[in-house]
Amino acid sequence: MEVSRLPVSASTRGKLISAGYTSFSSLSNFSPSELAIAVKIPEKEADEILKLATHDGKSDNTKGTQAVVSGGQTAWDMLKEDEGLRCITTSCAALDKILGGGINCKEVTEIGGVPGIGKTQLGIQLAINVQIPHEHGGLAAKAIYIDTEGSFMVERVLQIAAACLSEYYELPRRGSNANQPNRQPQDLLENIYYFRVCSYTEQIAAINYLGKFIKEHKEVKIVIVDSITFHFRQDFENMALRTRLLSELALKLMKVANEFKLAVVLLNQVTTKYSEGSVHLTLALGDSWSHASTNRIILHWNANERYAYIDKSPTLQSSSAPYAVTGKGIRDSVSDHKRAKLM
Amino acid sequence: MAPLKSLEPDYPIIDSNFQQFCASHHIFSVEDFLLHDIYALELSTKQHFDSKRLEEGISVVRTIMEGLHQPWLNGMELLQKAQGNKHGISTGYERIDVLLEGGLFQGNLVELVGPSSSGKTQLCLKVAANVAVNNLGSVTFFDTGNSFSPKRIDKLLDQSSEPAKIKTEEVRRRVMDKIVCQSVFDIYVLFDLLHQLKSTLKPVTGSSVQMLIVDSISSLVTPILGSGAHGHALMVSLGFLLKELAYEHNLSVLVTNHMVGAEGGHLKPALGESWKNVPDMRLHVSRDCKSNICSMSILRHPYITAGKAVMFSLK
């Protein structure tokens, strides 16, 4: 029945079907007021239904030109478009290398790891690095940080911002004019939009609101959610509802990433999984959530060093790279020899 | 079906008299006609003074109904139709082509099921690249997870059988123009697109194929499944729409699905028992941890034994 695929409420749909209107052609000859009387629904709803039905009828009649479906792009056009997109560096050369340059725009990247491995640090580093100006290969854009755990420490962000500024001011800039005023770390903080959510409904609301917010603030090029798991892990009675809400969340984030061509970074926690007698760590939120991201990076310890491992990616090979969390933020890890001496 | 009164302009015999007669038998739409006993209805017209007109009206409704069902086919016609689709579409992996006795065929809905990061998207991209580079036809790719990567398609074209042929940019552009990708994040949008496809598809000329890939269908269906029966109905009607597109318009349709936990710690395909019987072929893909070797086994196939498996490697 064609009417069953209209995005209307169940009761309206039931009324339409019991009145005998099951296809779009049967709705075509009616005006909103006639339909409202025949089906006993408010006129505004009848108007909406007719708009949806006739829009579908119109698109049925258009002749396909180059693309068979409207809104589709050929692979060639997409390739050319993607060549112009830049990556967001993580400030760690080894990590950037395995990521193919950094965190890609238009993709949802999930980063998970045990507590204390540096997820929030990486999130903060990315929020600062997205603001690197064009001359140094950055995007000169703003960031949105959705904090669910309360681990966003402003003093630490200031510290990382100061380190980032000092590094980039040391490099000689091509074509720079000496009269440019020095940027303060506080200026970098101004470009991070911070949302604090305290329950899963607030989290869903914040993500629903993202589309509207980004339309008004087009300079945003990264959305970081730290962490996406927190409110969904404790005390969720209905697992089926949780799966539905999470899949819907995932689709919305994918849509935002695609529509506004920005990067979405989701930080996740780990849980233990018991399979075939052995116990190992996997990312939280279950098997169905593992399909919610385009890329997945797992952070883990390996003999006193922090490693990042690419678990899932459509373009990148599975590989791992070491990194370190320093006073300045995320940086390359120094060799073992040196680390042993410092310890 | 519309209520009877909307048929009046096209078929003047279904006038208000006829409608009143039907209403007296609780018949308000053509569907109600199907549920009613037509013989009994015809007998009851004899008692009316206007019986001839009413009988005409009933036969007109009958012809409307007969115009709406699928034509009957006999076994020979079915066999001829199947033999017309003899050539399989190569997937780009020789071992998989051998396993499937030719590759993917037109008129079929094939489902790839597997845990996360098992190689399903890579397989879809490879099939698309193969169809494009060997000039077999065109590909429509519906992507729900931003995982369609034109860069990867570019690399796969380099790995194809004759890389020298596609060195020039002009040729490469023509090859990549055969793959059209559309991002879909909503099941209702997918329905609209599929209906658009149905009405705009021109009949295939000669040996040109049309492929439709949906990666992944489970991420569109999971948000609506479970909250009442409507989600279930939408999922099944989506499945039937894809099968209709495959069978009637001679497309080859490939969809991907993910896996969820079952009792005993095993994994089972998502979307439940009702979806299990919808695809014509179900293939299970899995990857050995941290290596490029994947294995594919047949879960369901019309004529090949289930359980047959093969290993292949992703480059």
XYZ file of C-alpha atoms in Angstrom:
658
model
C 0.000 0.000 0.000
C 1.515 3.278 -1.026
C -0.081 5.220 1.790
C 1.764 3.155 4.387
C 5.028 4.753 3.331
C 3.902 8.288 4.106
C 5.708 9.725 7.134
C 2.526 10.499 9.097
C 1.301 9.366 12.491
C -0.140 5.897 12.936
C -3.652 7.095 13.760
C -3.855 9.292 10.643
C -2.618 6.437 8.547
C -5.203 4.130 10.063
C -7.976 6.616 9.278
C -6.820 6.980 5.672
C -6.729 3.247 5.092
C -10.068 2.514 6.705
C -11.664 5.217 4.563
C -10.392 3.338 1.513
C -7.520 5.573 0.405
C -4.587 3.250 -0.029
C -2.772 4.653 -3.037
C -1.582 8.086 -4.060
C -3.711 8.102 -7.183
C -6.841 7.817 -5.077
C -5.838 11.013 -3.252
C -5.070 13.010 -6.349
C -8.480 14.478 -7.116
C -9.170 15.897 -3.696
C -8.724 19.312 -2.196
C -7.552 19.538 1.423
C -10.960 20.406 2.791
C -12.683 17.510 0.984
C -10.087 15.069 2.226
C -10.367 16.439 5.748
C -14.117 15.854 5.783
C -13.933 12.430 4.157
C -11.277 11.086 6.513
C -12.171 13.132 9.613
C -8.739 14.692 10.143
C -7.824 18.358 10.646
C -7.426 20.333 7.431
C -3.774 21.142 8.088
C -2.929 17.427 8.185
C -4.908 16.797 5.012
C -2.961 19.560 3.308
C 0.359 17.990 4.329
C -0.692 14.552 3.146
C -1.723 15.876 -0.234
C 1.572 17.735 -0.589
C 3.521 14.559 0.094
C 1.377 12.494 -2.246
C 1.505 14.948 -5.151
C 5.221 15.553 -4.724
C 5.729 11.860 -5.107
C 3.526 11.821 -8.180
C 5.490 14.672 -9.736
C 8.828 13.027 -9.169
C 7.458 9.874 -10.753
C 6.909 11.760 -13.975
C 10.245 13.543 -14.328
C 12.498 12.017 -16.911
C 15.883 11.071 -15.491
C 18.635 13.125 -17.084
C 22.188 12.135 -16.304
C 21.717 10.596 -12.893
C 18.998 8.002 -12.642
C 17.888 9.361 -9.291
C 17.683 13.036 -8.444
C 20.343 14.195 -6.012
C 22.806 11.467 -6.907
C 26.371 12.308 -7.831
C 28.670 10.322 -10.063
C 31.813 8.851 -8.555
C 33.959 11.185 -10.658
C 32.254 14.319 -9.321
C 32.613 13.051 -5.783
C 36.306 12.339 -6.319
C 36.935 15.862 -7.564
C 34.951 17.318 -4.690
C 36.765 15.280 -2.072
C 40.154 16.383 -3.382
C 39.375 19.843 -2.117
C 38.565 18.709 1.411
C 41.275 19.009 4.022
C 41.971 16.781 6.998
C 42.176 17.866 10.607
C 45.601 17.034 12.000
C 45.955 15.341 15.369
C 49.385 16.944 16.059
C 50.948 13.501 16.170
C 52.730 12.700 12.915
C 52.501 8.925 13.270
C 48.777 9.086 13.918
C 48.227 11.454 11.005
C 50.123 9.069 8.768
C 47.943 6.052 9.483
C 44.842 8.228 9.159
C 45.902 9.409 5.734
C 46.493 13.004 6.814
C 44.202 13.345 9.798
C 40.536 13.148 10.650
C 38.552 13.392 7.409
C 35.623 15.689 6.868
C 32.295 14.226 5.727
C 32.925 11.109 7.844
C 31.933 9.955 11.307
C 34.965 8.713 13.235
C 34.508 6.744 16.423
C 37.386 6.695 18.898
C 37.235 4.349 21.849
C 39.517 3.211 24.619
C 39.972 2.376 28.277
C 39.637 5.182 30.812
C 42.754 7.313 30.990
C 44.102 6.530 27.553
C 43.621 10.045 26.249
C 40.239 10.186 24.504
C 39.201 13.535 25.955
C 42.720 14.859 25.344
C 42.441 13.856 21.699
C 39.011 15.475 21.501
C 40.314 18.730 22.907
C 43.359 18.637 20.625
C 41.099 18.241 17.590
C 38.882 21.101 18.736
C 41.960 23.321 18.827
C 43.564 21.972 15.651
C 40.519 22.641 13.507
C 41.240 26.344 14.056
C 44.723 26.231 12.523
C 44.783 28.868 9.769
C 44.927 28.011 6.080
C 48.585 28.996 5.698
C 49.609 26.128 7.928
C 47.384 23.577 6.237
C 44.437 23.831 8.596
C 40.766 24.582 8.133
C 40.502 27.858 10.089
C 37.129 26.693 11.325
C 35.201 26.402 14.559
C 34.301 23.394 16.675
C 31.280 22.111 18.573
C 31.996 20.133 21.737
C 29.131 18.178 23.270
C 30.192 17.098 26.750
C 28.221 14.359 28.491
C 30.678 13.412 31.215
C 31.904 16.783 32.386
C 35.519 16.040 31.534
C 36.138 19.233 29.550
C 38.611 21.146 31.740
C 38.973 24.707 30.532
C 42.426 25.142 32.069
C 43.692 22.190 30.089
C 42.169 23.571 26.895
C 43.966 26.859 27.543
C 47.210 24.981 28.009
C 46.811 23.071 24.745
C 45.750 26.234 22.914
C 48.840 28.087 24.128
C 51.092 25.220 23.009
C 49.441 25.099 19.594
C 49.804 28.841 19.087
C 53.456 28.856 20.109
C 54.234 26.026 17.685
C 52.583 27.686 14.746
C 54.031 31.080 15.466
C 57.526 29.585 15.418
C 57.130 28.338 11.843
C 57.874 30.936 9.167
C 54.654 31.871 7.449
C 54.599 32.313 3.711
C 53.437 35.717 2.610
C 52.704 36.840 6.117
C 52.597 40.471 7.064
C 54.451 41.419 10.194
C 51.574 43.588 11.329
C 49.243 40.732 12.174
C 48.322 40.906 15.862
C 49.373 38.023 18.054
C 46.532 35.633 18.816
C 45.917 34.813 22.437
C 44.879 31.360 23.651
C 41.595 32.894 24.769
C 40.765 33.669 21.126
C 41.003 29.999 20.312
C 38.626 29.203 23.155
C 36.061 31.552 21.649
C 35.774 29.358 18.588
C 34.680 26.268 20.517
C 30.912 26.004 21.053
C 30.334 23.968 24.188
C 27.168 22.026 25.058
C 26.805 20.223 28.358
C 24.158 17.478 28.383
C 23.058 15.643 31.492
C 20.694 12.942 30.282
C 20.048 10.919 27.179
C 17.044 13.016 26.208
C 19.219 16.123 26.341
C 21.784 14.350 24.220
C 19.222 13.431 21.578
C 17.835 16.956 21.680
C 21.303 18.473 21.262
C 21.991 16.312 18.227
C 18.604 17.100 16.719
C 19.383 20.770 17.162
C 22.793 20.477 15.476
C 21.396 20.843 11.973
C 19.768 24.154 12.772
C 22.740 25.419 14.761
C 25.235 24.647 12.030
C 23.089 26.375 9.414
C 23.475 29.544 11.461
C 27.180 28.961 12.183
C 28.569 27.738 8.904
C 32.196 27.966 10.035
C 31.870 24.865 12.191
C 33.819 21.992 10.681
C 34.034 19.487 13.527
C 31.558 18.118 16.041
C 32.993 16.198 18.990
C 30.754 14.169 21.304
C 32.472 13.155 24.557
C 31.298 10.578 25.215
C 28.396 9.209 23.269
C 28.039 6.236 25.622
C 27.738 7.742 29.036
C 23.988 8.303 29.310
C 23.071 5.165 27.430
C 24.926 2.731 29.594
C 23.433 3.174 33.007
C 19.904 2.169 33.909
C 18.483 1.823 30.462
C 15.603 -0.600 31.012
C 14.450 -1.168 27.497
C 17.281 -2.446 25.318
C 15.181 -2.442 22.178
C 14.405 1.229 22.706
C 18.080 1.918 23.234
C 19.003 0.251 19.941
C 16.358 2.258 18.110
C 17.430 5.558 19.661
C 21.093 4.903 18.968
C 20.524 3.936 15.329
C 18.465 7.060 14.823
C 21.208 9.131 16.480
C 23.781 7.550 14.192
C 21.759 8.371 11.081
C 21.315 11.981 12.173
C 25.038 12.402 12.772
C 25.822 10.833 9.399
C 23.413 13.246 7.792
C 24.984 16.253 9.500
C 28.473 15.132 8.472
C 27.398 14.669 4.880
C 25.220 17.735 4.491
C 27.610 20.278 5.978
C 30.825 18.474 4.961
C 32.238 18.434 8.456
C 33.951 15.818 10.603
C 32.083 14.130 13.422
C 34.179 12.531 16.170
C 32.448 10.267 18.687
C 34.307 9.162 21.805
C 33.260 5.807 23.201
C 33.979 3.702 26.244
C 34.955 0.036 26.394
C 33.304 -3.019 27.838
C 34.366 -6.600 28.276
C 33.078 -9.284 25.973
C 33.103 -12.935 26.814
C 33.372 -15.188 23.769
C 34.644 -18.772 23.379
C 36.095 -18.840 26.846
C 38.188 -15.723 26.457
C 37.559 -12.241 27.666
C 38.512 -9.210 25.635
C 37.704 -5.543 25.413
C 35.355 -4.159 22.805
C 33.691 -0.807 22.365
C 30.481 -0.250 24.290
C 26.903 0.060 22.985
C 26.738 -3.303 21.286
C 27.021 -4.813 17.846
C 24.445 -2.652 16.150
C 26.250 0.517 17.176
C 29.444 -0.702 15.524
C 27.852 0.191 12.203
C 27.128 3.746 13.180
C 30.536 5.096 12.270
C 32.468 5.348 9.052
C 35.843 4.884 10.744
C 36.739 3.363 14.058
C 39.955 3.866 16.015
C 40.747 1.925 19.164
C 43.201 3.359 21.679
C 45.031 0.885 23.877
C 48.073 0.352 26.044
C 50.998 -1.654 24.804
C 53.905 -1.993 27.222
C 53.650 1.449 28.771
C 53.014 3.161 25.474
C 49.761 4.410 24.064
C 48.794 3.018 20.690
C 46.032 3.885 18.254
C 44.732 1.127 16.022
C 42.469 1.574 12.987
C 39.739 -0.986 13.360
C 37.356 -0.023 10.581
C 37.787 2.187 7.547
C 36.592 2.152 3.939
C 39.873 3.533 2.630
C 42.645 2.953 5.163
C 44.627 -0.137 5.933
C 44.471 -1.595 9.441
C 47.542 -0.320 11.193
C 48.567 1.120 14.503
C 50.696 4.009 15.607
C 52.064 5.118 18.977
C 51.260 8.534 20.428
C 51.824 10.340 23.687
C 49.880 12.732 25.866
C 52.149 15.567 26.960
C 51.713 18.909 28.643
C 51.242 20.428 25.221
C 48.566 17.952 24.157
C 48.764 14.939 21.853
C 52.208 14.547 20.342
C 54.418 11.869 18.850
C 55.747 9.446 21.375
C 59.465 9.689 22.048
C 61.593 6.571 21.757
C 61.553 3.967 24.510
C 65.162 4.691 25.397
C 64.378 8.242 26.335
C 61.199 7.355 28.174
C 62.972 4.856 30.399
C 65.449 7.553 31.463
C 62.702 10.044 32.294
C 60.878 7.487 34.401
C -8.202 0.970 -4.154
C -10.204 4.107 -4.165
C -13.768 4.277 -2.940
C -16.260 3.571 -5.677
C -17.383 7.139 -6.096
C -13.979 8.169 -7.399
C -14.299 5.685 -10.252
C -17.437 7.433 -11.440
C -15.812 9.966 -13.803
C -13.935 7.230 -15.705
C -16.680 4.631 -15.664
C -20.070 6.390 -15.859
C -21.875 3.126 -15.272
C -20.784 3.210 -11.664
C -23.350 5.880 -10.854
C -24.931 6.729 -7.539
C -27.584 4.042 -8.042
C -24.911 1.383 -8.320
C -23.062 2.839 -5.355
C -26.196 2.716 -3.235
C -26.777 -0.899 -4.224
C -23.230 -1.744 -3.216
C -23.510 0.207 -0.006
C -26.509 -1.878 0.930
C -24.149 -4.873 0.798
C -21.415 -3.070 2.781
C -19.280 -2.556 -0.305
C -17.618 0.869 -0.391
C -14.447 0.279 -2.390
C -13.045 -2.066 -5.003
C -11.232 -3.966 -2.246
C -14.559 -4.738 -0.594
C -15.656 -6.189 -3.944
C -12.777 -8.625 -3.780
C -13.853 -9.777 -0.363
C -17.480 -10.220 -1.278
C -19.061 -13.163 -3.023
C -19.636 -11.924 -6.579
C -22.132 -14.627 -7.467
C -24.267 -13.791 -4.501
C -24.117 -10.146 -5.509
C -25.196 -10.938 -9.058
C -28.096 -12.995 -7.786
C -29.251 -10.171 -5.587
C -29.325 -7.811 -8.603
C -32.118 -9.901 -10.103
C -34.379 -8.633 -7.352
C -33.802 -5.015 -8.373
C -35.782 -3.319 -11.116
C -32.550 -2.029 -12.667
C -30.836 -5.431 -12.754
C -29.307 -5.120 -16.247
C -27.423 -1.908 -15.404
C -26.275 -3.290 -12.091
C -24.940 -6.436 -13.751
C -23.043 -4.308 -16.253
C -21.590 -2.344 -13.400
C -20.383 -5.503 -11.691
C -18.704 -6.774 -14.859
C -16.968 -3.407 -15.331
C -15.540 -3.654 -11.815
C -14.440 -7.208 -12.605
C -12.488 -6.035 -15.654
C -10.824 -3.354 -13.546
C -9.709 -6.023 -11.088
C -8.427 -8.335 -13.794
C -6.288 -5.596 -15.243
C -4.409 -5.334 -11.986
C -2.970 -8.793 -11.347
C 0.266 -10.267 -12.693
C 0.015 -12.425 -15.814
C 0.207 -16.195 -15.439
C 3.420 -17.781 -16.750
C 4.113 -21.429 -17.466
C 7.313 -23.330 -16.716
C 8.764 -23.007 -20.238
C 8.382 -19.247 -20.210
C 10.064 -19.074 -16.806
C 12.941 -21.227 -18.011
C 13.419 -19.068 -21.095
C 13.449 -15.995 -18.923
C 16.043 -17.537 -16.607
C 18.233 -18.645 -19.482
C 18.191 -15.155 -20.867
C 20.121 -14.079 -17.773
C 22.834 -16.672 -18.242
C 25.817 -14.451 -17.754
C 26.701 -13.614 -14.213
C 28.172 -10.273 -13.222
C 31.705 -10.903 -12.015
C 32.303 -9.656 -8.510
C 35.970 -8.978 -9.135
C 37.032 -11.848 -6.883
C 37.575 -15.038 -8.868
C 36.918 -17.371 -5.973
C 33.589 -15.747 -5.175
C 32.565 -15.999 -8.826
C 33.350 -19.722 -8.701
C 31.415 -20.136 -5.447
C 28.364 -18.393 -6.887
C 28.673 -20.246 -10.210
C 29.102 -17.155 -12.283
C 28.815 -14.243 -9.909
C 25.812 -12.017 -9.323
C 22.829 -12.423 -11.605
C 20.193 -10.005 -12.738
C 16.769 -10.431 -11.257
C 18.098 -11.395 -7.844
C 18.236 -9.712 -4.462
C 21.502 -10.665 -2.753
C 22.215 -9.883 0.891
C 25.694 -9.644 2.397
C 25.648 -10.220 6.110
C 28.591 -9.912 8.463
C 29.972 -8.352 11.623
C 31.448 -4.891 11.598
C 34.521 -4.325 9.461
C 34.282 -7.737 7.789
C 34.646 -6.457 4.248
C 31.042 -5.915 3.147
C 31.551 -2.330 1.971
C 34.816 -3.268 0.267
C 33.014 -6.015 -1.640
C 30.295 -3.600 -2.730
C 32.878 -1.063 -3.905
C 34.799 -3.749 -5.772
C 31.686 -5.010 -7.551
C 30.759 -1.446 -8.516
C 34.274 -0.749 -9.819
C 34.242 -4.010 -11.751
C 30.930 -3.304 -13.451
C 32.110 0.186 -14.387
C 35.561 -0.692 -15.670
C 34.509 -3.703 -17.734
C 31.745 -1.654 -19.307
C 29.072 -4.061 -18.133
C 26.593 -1.335 -17.304
C 25.789 1.248 -14.664
C 25.671 1.200 -10.874
C 23.415 3.078 -8.470
C 24.859 3.143 -4.950
C 22.718 4.144 -1.978
C 25.034 4.902 0.926
C 23.713 5.207 4.474
C 26.964 5.509 6.373
C 29.164 7.875 4.357
C 31.313 4.883 3.477
C 31.254 5.277 -0.299
C 34.767 6.367 -1.054
C 35.579 7.634 -4.551
C 39.280 7.443 -3.651
C 38.954 3.735 -3.016
C 37.081 3.242 -6.318
C 39.951 5.043 -8.037
C 42.459 2.631 -6.453
C 40.308 -0.387 -7.335
C 40.191 0.715 -10.974
C 43.972 0.592 -10.960
C 43.832 -3.013 -9.804
C 41.463 -4.074 -12.553
C 42.469 -6.406 -15.346
C 43.570 -3.804 -17.885
C 44.949 -0.747 -16.112
C 46.634 0.528 -19.271
C 43.285 1.175 -20.908
C 42.170 3.654 -18.284
C 45.317 5.743 -17.983
C 43.863 8.873 -19.560
C 41.685 11.124 -17.494
C 38.961 11.205 -20.118
C 38.531 7.446 -20.072
C 38.705 7.330 -16.298
C 36.030 9.959 -16.070
C 33.744 8.018 -18.356
C 34.236 4.896 -16.285
C 33.582 6.631 -12.986
C 30.545 8.418 -14.384
C 28.866 5.047 -14.593
C 28.689 4.867 -10.801
C 26.127 7.173 -9.229
C 26.098 7.515 -5.456
C 23.332 8.960 -3.326
C 23.432 9.371 0.460
C 20.272 8.179 2.179
C 19.625 8.627 5.890
C 15.909 7.958 6.134
C 13.809 4.966 5.144
C 11.062 7.168 3.721
C 13.589 8.872 1.447
C 14.739 5.432 0.301
C 11.180 4.524 -0.599
C 10.838 7.707 -2.639
C 14.107 7.052 -4.449
C 13.199 3.467 -5.233
C 9.856 4.544 -6.649
C 11.636 7.166 -8.722
C 13.989 4.492 -9.984
C 11.041 2.290 -10.869
C 9.421 4.927 -13.017
C 12.532 6.358 -14.675
C 14.337 3.149 -15.521
C 14.474 2.634 -19.213
C 14.299 -0.994 -20.365
C 17.792 -2.486 -20.619
C 19.144 -2.611 -24.156
C 21.232 -5.584 -25.145
C 23.581 -6.881 -22.512
C 23.833 -3.746 -20.413
C 23.201 -4.402 -16.742
C 21.930 -2.164 -14.003
C 23.166 -2.704 -10.478
C 21.618 -1.349 -7.353
C 23.646 -1.444 -4.148
C 22.244 -0.393 -0.764
C 24.904 -0.151 1.968
C 23.596 -0.728 4.514
C 19.928 -1.451 4.649
C 19.961 -2.408 8.304
C 20.943 1.059 9.493
C 17.795 2.440 7.845
C 15.470 -0.219 9.184
C 16.733 -0.541 12.782
C 15.380 2.856 13.992
C 11.815 1.930 13.055
C 11.829 -1.758 13.916
C 10.284 -2.675 17.214
C 8.099 0.316 17.903
C 4.842 -1.321 16.943
C 3.868 -3.274 13.877
C 4.275 -0.425 11.421
C 8.071 -0.659 11.386
C 7.828 -4.318 10.581
C 5.410 -3.663 7.726
C 7.701 -1.011 6.284
C 10.668 -3.363 6.383
C 8.829 -6.134 4.581
C 7.379 -3.774 1.983
C 10.880 -2.397 1.386
C 12.086 -5.929 0.812
C 9.287 -6.609 -1.648
C 9.926 -3.353 -3.469
C 13.577 -4.319 -3.929
C 12.560 -7.752 -5.178
C 10.097 -6.200 -7.580
C 12.782 -3.880 -8.925
C 15.110 -6.831 -9.354
C 12.655 -9.151 -11.000
C 10.522 -6.867 -13.145
C 13.124 -4.324 -14.189
C 15.938 -6.840 -14.398
C 18.257 -5.181 -11.929
C 20.846 -6.927 -9.861
C 20.327 -5.780 -6.284
C 22.938 -6.083 -3.533
C 22.228 -5.058 0.073
C 24.292 -5.301 3.240
C 23.128 -6.183 6.713
C 24.899 -6.315 10.055
C 24.867 -8.880 12.837
C 23.543 -8.802 16.368
C 24.059 -11.020 19.370
C 22.058 -14.178 19.796
C 21.812 -16.617 22.697
C 24.970 -18.483 23.452
C 27.228 -15.622 22.439
C 26.909 -16.274 18.709
C 26.062 -13.643 16.173
C 23.028 -13.742 13.957
C 21.934 -11.470 11.113
C 19.990 -8.388 12.160
C 16.432 -7.506 11.110
C 14.902 -10.686 12.448
C 13.013 -13.681 11.199
C 10.703 -11.929 8.761
C 13.560 -10.438 6.791
C 15.306 -13.814 6.693
C 13.180 -15.045 3.811
C 13.122 -11.896 1.752
C 16.486 -11.953 -0.075
C 16.990 -14.599 -2.747
C 20.566 -15.193 -1.668
C 22.250 -14.619 1.678
C 26.021 -14.584 1.934
C 27.892 -14.434 5.209
C 31.185 -12.539 5.244
C 33.722 -12.546 8.040
C 37.280 -11.396 8.459
C 40.117 -12.897 10.426
C 41.275 -10.492 13.055
C 43.749 -7.911 11.830
C 44.442 -9.565 8.485
C 43.175 -9.031 4.975
C 41.845 -12.550 4.546
C 38.067 -12.815 4.536
C 35.811 -15.770 4.234
C 32.426 -15.945 2.556
C 29.890 -18.693 3.078
C 26.464 -19.280 1.612
C 23.596 -19.019 4.079
C 20.809 -19.258 1.572
C 20.746 -19.839 -2.174
C 18.081 -21.115 -4.581
C 20.231 -23.888 -6.028
C 23.651 -24.038 -4.351
C 24.156 -25.928 -1.078
C 24.212 -23.763 1.988
C 27.407 -23.941 3.970
C 29.813 -23.872 1.041
C 32.559 -21.405 1.850
C 35.542 -19.782 0.231
C 38.367 -17.481 1.343
C 39.460 -14.378 -0.476
C 41.743 -11.499 0.282
C 41.089 -7.785 0.194
C 43.938 -5.876 -1.361
